[in-house]
């Protein structure tokens, strides 16, 4: 399989989307080229069908182009979420239109029932698998953006508190008292640093969706 260019960083993607909205054709080309790994990632889910990966990537690329042409940041969804769905739709359309494939196994043929007694088809199962894959893509992007925001948006002391508080970089999550003892400062000061750092991270994420540290935050606060 082809080796595709490295994906854009979170900051590069935001800047590219802004340039795209401003009408720069180079931004459109860059978004397509640097998201080809996403096409390959989605295509792998269907690699055991009658088509080879090159065909799926070719068709998935059409979905990616459609995503770039129609994506709007103000609707709230992340570009990876939207693009992966467009790529998926093109691949499923290819599978549904394939007469040979349809004769062998109908995508709409019932293969069982769900907990409510409703019939479940092959296409339902395929879409369910893809939702899990989308969750993985979105989580990976969120984590990448979190660490980027951590590196560029926080001061050293804020980094230390967040790293120890939420167990980043393989560390064990600690209480505010434990952090205060380790840094030689008061617990109340640790609390102020944590709140200030979290505010900065939320601003980096633009509050469009819950950043991945918020689930970690809820877990830590239970301890």
mmCIF file of C-alpha atoms in Angstrom:
data_model
loop_
_atom_site.group_PDB
_atom_site.id
_atom_site.type_symbol
_atom_site.label_atom_id
_atom_site.label_comp_id
_atom_site.label_asym_id
_atom_site.label_seq_id
_atom_site.Cartn_x
_atom_site.Cartn_y
_atom_site.Cartn_z
ATOM 1 C CA UNK A 1 0.000 0.000 0.000
ATOM 2 C CA UNK A 2 1.074 3.575 -0.612
ATOM 3 C CA UNK A 3 2.816 5.576 2.077
ATOM 4 C CA UNK A 4 0.809 8.726 2.681
ATOM 5 C CA UNK A 5 2.039 12.070 4.045
ATOM 6 C CA UNK A 6 2.002 12.724 7.775
ATOM 7 C CA UNK A 7 -1.367 14.104 9.011
ATOM 8 C CA UNK A 8 -1.649 17.769 9.857
ATOM 9 C CA UNK A 9 -1.179 18.768 13.477
ATOM 10 C CA UNK A 10 -4.216 20.235 15.241
ATOM 11 C CA UNK A 11 -2.867 23.751 14.790
ATOM 12 C CA UNK A 12 -1.972 23.183 11.137
ATOM 13 C CA UNK A 13 -5.435 21.798 10.457
ATOM 14 C CA UNK A 14 -7.174 24.787 12.049
ATOM 15 C CA UNK A 15 -5.024 27.186 10.037
ATOM 16 C CA UNK A 16 -5.662 25.209 6.858
ATOM 17 C CA UNK A 17 -9.421 25.245 7.410
ATOM 18 C CA UNK A 18 -9.299 29.008 7.931
ATOM 19 C CA UNK A 19 -7.370 29.396 4.681
ATOM 20 C CA UNK A 20 -9.876 27.133 2.947
ATOM 21 C CA UNK A 21 -12.747 29.333 4.121
ATOM 22 C CA UNK A 22 -10.821 32.330 2.785
ATOM 23 C CA UNK A 23 -10.821 30.698 -0.646
ATOM 24 C CA UNK A 24 -7.197 29.552 -0.927
ATOM 25 C CA UNK A 25 -7.036 26.580 -3.367
ATOM 26 C CA UNK A 26 -3.703 25.434 -1.892
ATOM 27 C CA UNK A 27 -5.426 24.810 1.445
ATOM 28 C CA UNK A 28 -7.937 22.481 -0.206
ATOM 29 C CA UNK A 29 -5.158 20.462 -1.836
ATOM 30 C CA UNK A 30 -3.215 20.260 1.416
ATOM 31 C CA UNK A 31 -6.236 19.035 3.391
ATOM 32 C CA UNK A 32 -6.820 16.274 0.863
ATOM 33 C CA UNK A 33 -3.185 15.171 0.648
ATOM 34 C CA UNK A 34 -2.622 15.170 4.400
ATOM 35 C CA UNK A 35 -5.810 13.244 5.221
ATOM 36 C CA UNK A 36 -5.166 10.302 2.908
ATOM 37 C CA UNK A 37 -4.132 8.206 5.902
ATOM 38 C CA UNK A 38 -7.668 8.634 7.200
ATOM 39 C CA UNK A 39 -8.960 7.222 3.898
ATOM 40 C CA UNK A 40 -6.660 4.216 4.261
ATOM 41 C CA UNK A 41 -7.727 3.746 7.879
ATOM 42 C CA UNK A 42 -11.409 3.608 6.959
ATOM 43 C CA UNK A 43 -10.736 1.394 3.915
ATOM 44 C CA UNK A 44 -9.043 -1.255 6.077
ATOM 45 C CA UNK A 45 -12.416 -2.040 7.659
ATOM 46 C CA UNK A 46 -13.630 -3.434 4.332
ATOM 47 C CA UNK A 47 -10.485 -5.117 3.027
ATOM 48 C CA UNK A 48 -11.953 -8.640 3.081
ATOM 49 C CA UNK A 49 -14.522 -7.912 0.361
ATOM 50 C CA UNK A 50 -14.215 -8.530 -3.418
ATOM 51 C CA UNK A 51 -12.428 -5.204 -3.881
ATOM 52 C CA UNK A 52 -8.765 -4.569 -3.231
ATOM 53 C CA UNK A 53 -7.460 -1.762 -1.045
ATOM 54 C CA UNK A 54 -6.459 0.442 -3.977
ATOM 55 C CA UNK A 55 -10.068 0.500 -5.179
ATOM 56 C CA UNK A 56 -11.363 1.362 -1.729
ATOM 57 C CA UNK A 57 -8.779 4.119 -1.327
ATOM 58 C CA UNK A 58 -9.692 5.518 -4.732
ATOM 59 C CA UNK A 59 -13.401 5.610 -3.867
ATOM 60 C CA UNK A 60 -12.712 6.809 -0.333
ATOM 61 C CA UNK A 61 -10.709 9.688 -1.757
ATOM 62 C CA UNK A 62 -13.875 10.914 -3.448
ATOM 63 C CA UNK A 63 -15.543 10.988 -0.040
ATOM 64 C CA UNK A 64 -12.611 12.924 1.388
ATOM 65 C CA UNK A 65 -12.841 15.486 -1.402
ATOM 66 C CA UNK A 66 -16.566 15.873 -0.746
ATOM 67 C CA UNK A 67 -15.813 16.362 2.957
ATOM 68 C CA UNK A 68 -13.264 19.097 2.230
ATOM 69 C CA UNK A 69 -15.697 20.825 -0.139
ATOM 70 C CA UNK A 70 -18.675 20.782 2.243
ATOM 71 C CA UNK A 71 -17.220 20.948 5.777
ATOM 72 C CA UNK A 72 -18.229 23.884 7.995
ATOM 73 C CA UNK A 73 -16.460 24.460 11.304
ATOM 74 C CA UNK A 74 -19.406 26.339 12.786
ATOM 75 C CA UNK A 75 -21.507 23.171 12.835
ATOM 76 C CA UNK A 76 -19.479 21.873 15.763
ATOM 77 C CA UNK A 77 -18.264 18.468 14.547
ATOM 78 C CA UNK A 78 -14.585 17.790 14.102
ATOM 79 C CA UNK A 79 -13.214 17.485 10.601
ATOM 80 C CA UNK A 80 -12.065 13.870 11.213
ATOM 81 C CA UNK A 81 -15.600 12.895 12.256
ATOM 82 C CA UNK A 82 -17.177 14.472 9.219
ATOM 83 C CA UNK A 83 -14.550 13.293 6.733
ATOM 84 C CA UNK A 84 -14.570 9.692 7.980
ATOM 85 C CA UNK A 85 -18.345 9.551 7.553
ATOM 86 C CA UNK A 86 -18.101 10.895 3.988
ATOM 87 C CA UNK A 87 -15.386 8.338 3.177
ATOM 88 C CA UNK A 88 -17.493 5.555 4.684
ATOM 89 C CA UNK A 89 -20.535 6.564 2.660
ATOM 90 C CA UNK A 90 -18.636 6.360 -0.630
ATOM 91 C CA UNK A 91 -17.261 2.911 0.182
ATOM 92 C CA UNK A 92 -20.682 1.609 1.236
ATOM 93 C CA UNK A 93 -22.200 2.999 -1.961
ATOM 94 C CA UNK A 94 -19.596 1.051 -3.934
ATOM 95 C CA UNK A 95 -20.400 -2.164 -2.072
ATOM 96 C CA UNK A 96 -24.149 -1.710 -2.447
ATOM 97 C CA UNK A 97 -23.902 -1.102 -6.187
ATOM 98 C CA UNK A 98 -21.716 -4.125 -6.888
ATOM 99 C CA UNK A 99 -23.993 -6.691 -8.567
ATOM 100 C CA UNK A 100 -21.600 -9.598 -8.053
ATOM 101 C CA UNK A 101 -21.308 -8.821 -4.350
ATOM 102 C CA UNK A 102 -25.070 -8.368 -4.032
ATOM 103 C CA UNK A 103 -25.798 -11.760 -5.590
ATOM 104 C CA UNK A 104 -23.441 -13.511 -3.206
ATOM 105 C CA UNK A 105 -24.517 -11.731 -0.026
ATOM 106 C CA UNK A 106 -27.123 -8.985 0.156
ATOM 107 C CA UNK A 107 -26.050 -6.145 2.425
ATOM 108 C CA UNK A 108 -29.684 -5.723 3.417
ATOM 109 C CA UNK A 109 -30.312 -9.401 4.159
ATOM 110 C CA UNK A 110 -31.365 -9.898 7.807
ATOM 111 C CA UNK A 111 -28.737 -11.727 9.812
ATOM 112 C CA UNK A 112 -30.393 -11.550 13.229
ATOM 113 C CA UNK A 113 -32.379 -9.323 15.557
ATOM 114 C CA UNK A 114 -31.429 -6.729 18.135
ATOM 115 C CA UNK A 115 -32.579 -6.558 21.762
ATOM 116 C CA UNK A 116 -35.865 -4.956 20.667
ATOM 117 C CA UNK A 117 -36.620 -7.712 18.183
ATOM 118 C CA UNK A 118 -35.851 -5.543 15.146
ATOM 119 C CA UNK A 119 -34.123 -7.158 12.165
ATOM 120 C CA UNK A 120 -30.405 -6.421 11.828
ATOM 121 C CA UNK A 121 -28.814 -6.477 8.359
ATOM 122 C CA UNK A 122 -25.196 -6.733 7.267
ATOM 123 C CA UNK A 123 -25.107 -3.041 6.517
ATOM 124 C CA UNK A 124 -26.235 -2.329 10.097
ATOM 125 C CA UNK A 125 -23.314 -4.381 11.391
ATOM 126 C CA UNK A 126 -20.879 -2.638 9.086
ATOM 127 C CA UNK A 127 -22.054 0.790 10.236
ATOM 128 C CA UNK A 128 -21.842 -0.296 13.886
ATOM 129 C CA UNK A 129 -18.230 -1.360 13.355
ATOM 130 C CA UNK A 130 -17.478 1.910 11.657
ATOM 131 C CA UNK A 131 -18.861 3.936 14.563
ATOM 132 C CA UNK A 132 -16.345 2.232 16.831
ATOM 133 C CA UNK A 133 -13.613 3.053 14.345
ATOM 134 C CA UNK A 134 -14.758 6.678 14.233
ATOM 135 C CA UNK A 135 -14.567 6.819 18.016
ATOM 136 C CA UNK A 136 -10.956 5.632 17.800
ATOM 137 C CA UNK A 137 -10.101 8.276 15.194
ATOM 138 C CA UNK A 138 -11.745 11.049 17.179
ATOM 139 C CA UNK A 139 -10.102 9.932 20.428
ATOM 140 C CA UNK A 140 -6.673 9.828 18.776
ATOM 141 C CA UNK A 141 -7.188 13.326 17.393
ATOM 142 C CA UNK A 142 -8.392 14.636 20.755
ATOM 143 C CA UNK A 143 -5.388 13.159 22.533
ATOM 144 C CA UNK A 144 -3.036 14.663 19.962
ATOM 145 C CA UNK A 145 -4.667 18.078 20.407
ATOM 146 C CA UNK A 146 -4.558 17.755 24.186
ATOM 147 C CA UNK A 147 -0.831 17.134 24.246
ATOM 148 C CA UNK A 148 -0.232 19.906 21.734
ATOM 149 C CA UNK A 149 -2.249 22.334 23.894
ATOM 150 C CA UNK A 150 -0.343 21.106 26.956
ATOM 151 C CA UNK A 151 3.028 21.758 25.320
ATOM 152 C CA UNK A 152 2.364 25.159 23.796
ATOM 153 C CA UNK A 153 -0.257 26.620 26.126
ATOM 154 C CA UNK A 154 0.969 25.943 29.662
ATOM 155 C CA UNK A 155 3.827 27.250 31.777
ATOM 156 C CA UNK A 156 6.246 24.785 33.363
ATOM 157 C CA UNK A 157 4.575 24.824 36.778
ATOM 158 C CA UNK A 158 1.143 24.358 35.189
ATOM 159 C CA UNK A 159 2.487 21.449 33.155
ATOM 160 C CA UNK A 160 3.850 19.804 36.286
ATOM 161 C CA UNK A 161 0.543 20.118 38.143
ATOM 162 C CA UNK A 162 -1.561 18.832 35.233
ATOM 163 C CA UNK A 163 0.885 16.011 34.516
ATOM 164 C CA UNK A 164 0.787 14.775 38.119
ATOM 165 C CA UNK A 165 -2.908 15.486 38.716
ATOM 166 C CA UNK A 166 -4.175 13.538 35.694
ATOM 167 C CA UNK A 167 -1.463 10.964 35.274
ATOM 168 C CA UNK A 168 -0.117 12.141 31.914
ATOM 169 C CA UNK A 169 2.995 10.654 30.307
ATOM 170 C CA UNK A 170 2.613 7.412 32.239
ATOM 171 C CA UNK A 171 2.573 8.975 35.678
ATOM 172 C CA UNK A 172 0.149 7.899 38.380
ATOM 173 C CA UNK A 173 -2.628 10.432 39.069
ATOM 174 C CA UNK A 174 -2.078 12.205 42.397
ATOM 175 C CA UNK A 175 -4.219 14.189 44.812
ATOM 176 C CA UNK A 176 -3.723 17.926 45.231
ATOM 177 C CA UNK A 177 -2.155 17.323 48.644
ATOM 178 C CA UNK A 178 0.365 14.898 47.155
ATOM 179 C CA UNK A 179 1.253 17.397 44.448
ATOM 180 C CA UNK A 180 1.586 20.193 47.011
ATOM 181 C CA UNK A 181 4.030 18.074 49.015
ATOM 182 C CA UNK A 182 6.035 17.164 45.914
ATOM 183 C CA UNK A 183 6.312 20.774 44.716
ATOM 184 C CA UNK A 184 6.672 22.381 48.144
ATOM 185 C CA UNK A 185 3.608 24.619 47.784
ATOM 186 C CA UNK A 186 0.205 24.793 49.456
ATOM 187 C CA UNK A 187 -2.745 22.640 48.401
ATOM 188 C CA UNK A 188 -4.835 25.747 47.726
ATOM 189 C CA UNK A 189 -2.122 27.052 45.401
ATOM 190 C CA UNK A 190 -2.118 23.721 43.552
ATOM 191 C CA UNK A 191 -5.884 24.068 43.158
ATOM 192 C CA UNK A 192 -5.528 27.563 41.668
ATOM 193 C CA UNK A 193 -2.829 26.398 39.255
ATOM 194 C CA UNK A 194 -4.963 23.440 38.180
ATOM 195 C CA UNK A 195 -8.018 25.610 37.527
ATOM 196 C CA UNK A 196 -5.970 28.143 35.571
ATOM 197 C CA UNK A 197 -4.327 25.417 33.478
ATOM 198 C CA UNK A 198 -7.625 23.678 32.727
ATOM 199 C CA UNK A 199 -9.114 26.993 31.634
ATOM 200 C CA UNK A 200 -6.236 27.448 29.198
ATOM 201 C CA UNK A 201 -6.695 23.938 27.808
ATOM 202 C CA UNK A 202 -10.436 24.486 27.349
ATOM 203 C CA UNK A 203 -9.708 27.690 25.459
ATOM 204 C CA UNK A 204 -7.271 25.786 23.229
ATOM 205 C CA UNK A 205 -10.033 23.312 22.392
ATOM 206 C CA UNK A 206 -12.474 26.143 21.741
ATOM 207 C CA UNK A 207 -15.161 24.388 23.853
ATOM 208 C CA UNK A 208 -16.558 22.771 20.660
ATOM 209 C CA UNK A 209 -16.520 19.352 22.266
ATOM 210 C CA UNK A 210 -15.457 17.964 25.609
ATOM 211 C CA UNK A 211 -11.653 17.572 25.534
ATOM 212 C CA UNK A 212 -10.351 14.112 26.528
ATOM 213 C CA UNK A 213 -8.976 15.369 29.843
ATOM 214 C CA UNK A 214 -12.497 16.153 31.105
ATOM 215 C CA UNK A 215 -13.355 12.466 31.488
ATOM 216 C CA UNK A 216 -10.040 12.024 33.276
ATOM 217 C CA UNK A 217 -10.899 15.053 35.403
ATOM 218 C CA UNK A 218 -14.179 13.479 36.500
ATOM 219 C CA UNK A 219 -12.411 10.230 37.373
ATOM 220 C CA UNK A 220 -9.716 11.990 39.394
ATOM 221 C CA UNK A 221 -12.237 14.047 41.345
ATOM 222 C CA UNK A 222 -13.899 10.864 42.580
ATOM 223 C CA UNK A 223 -10.665 9.935 44.354
#
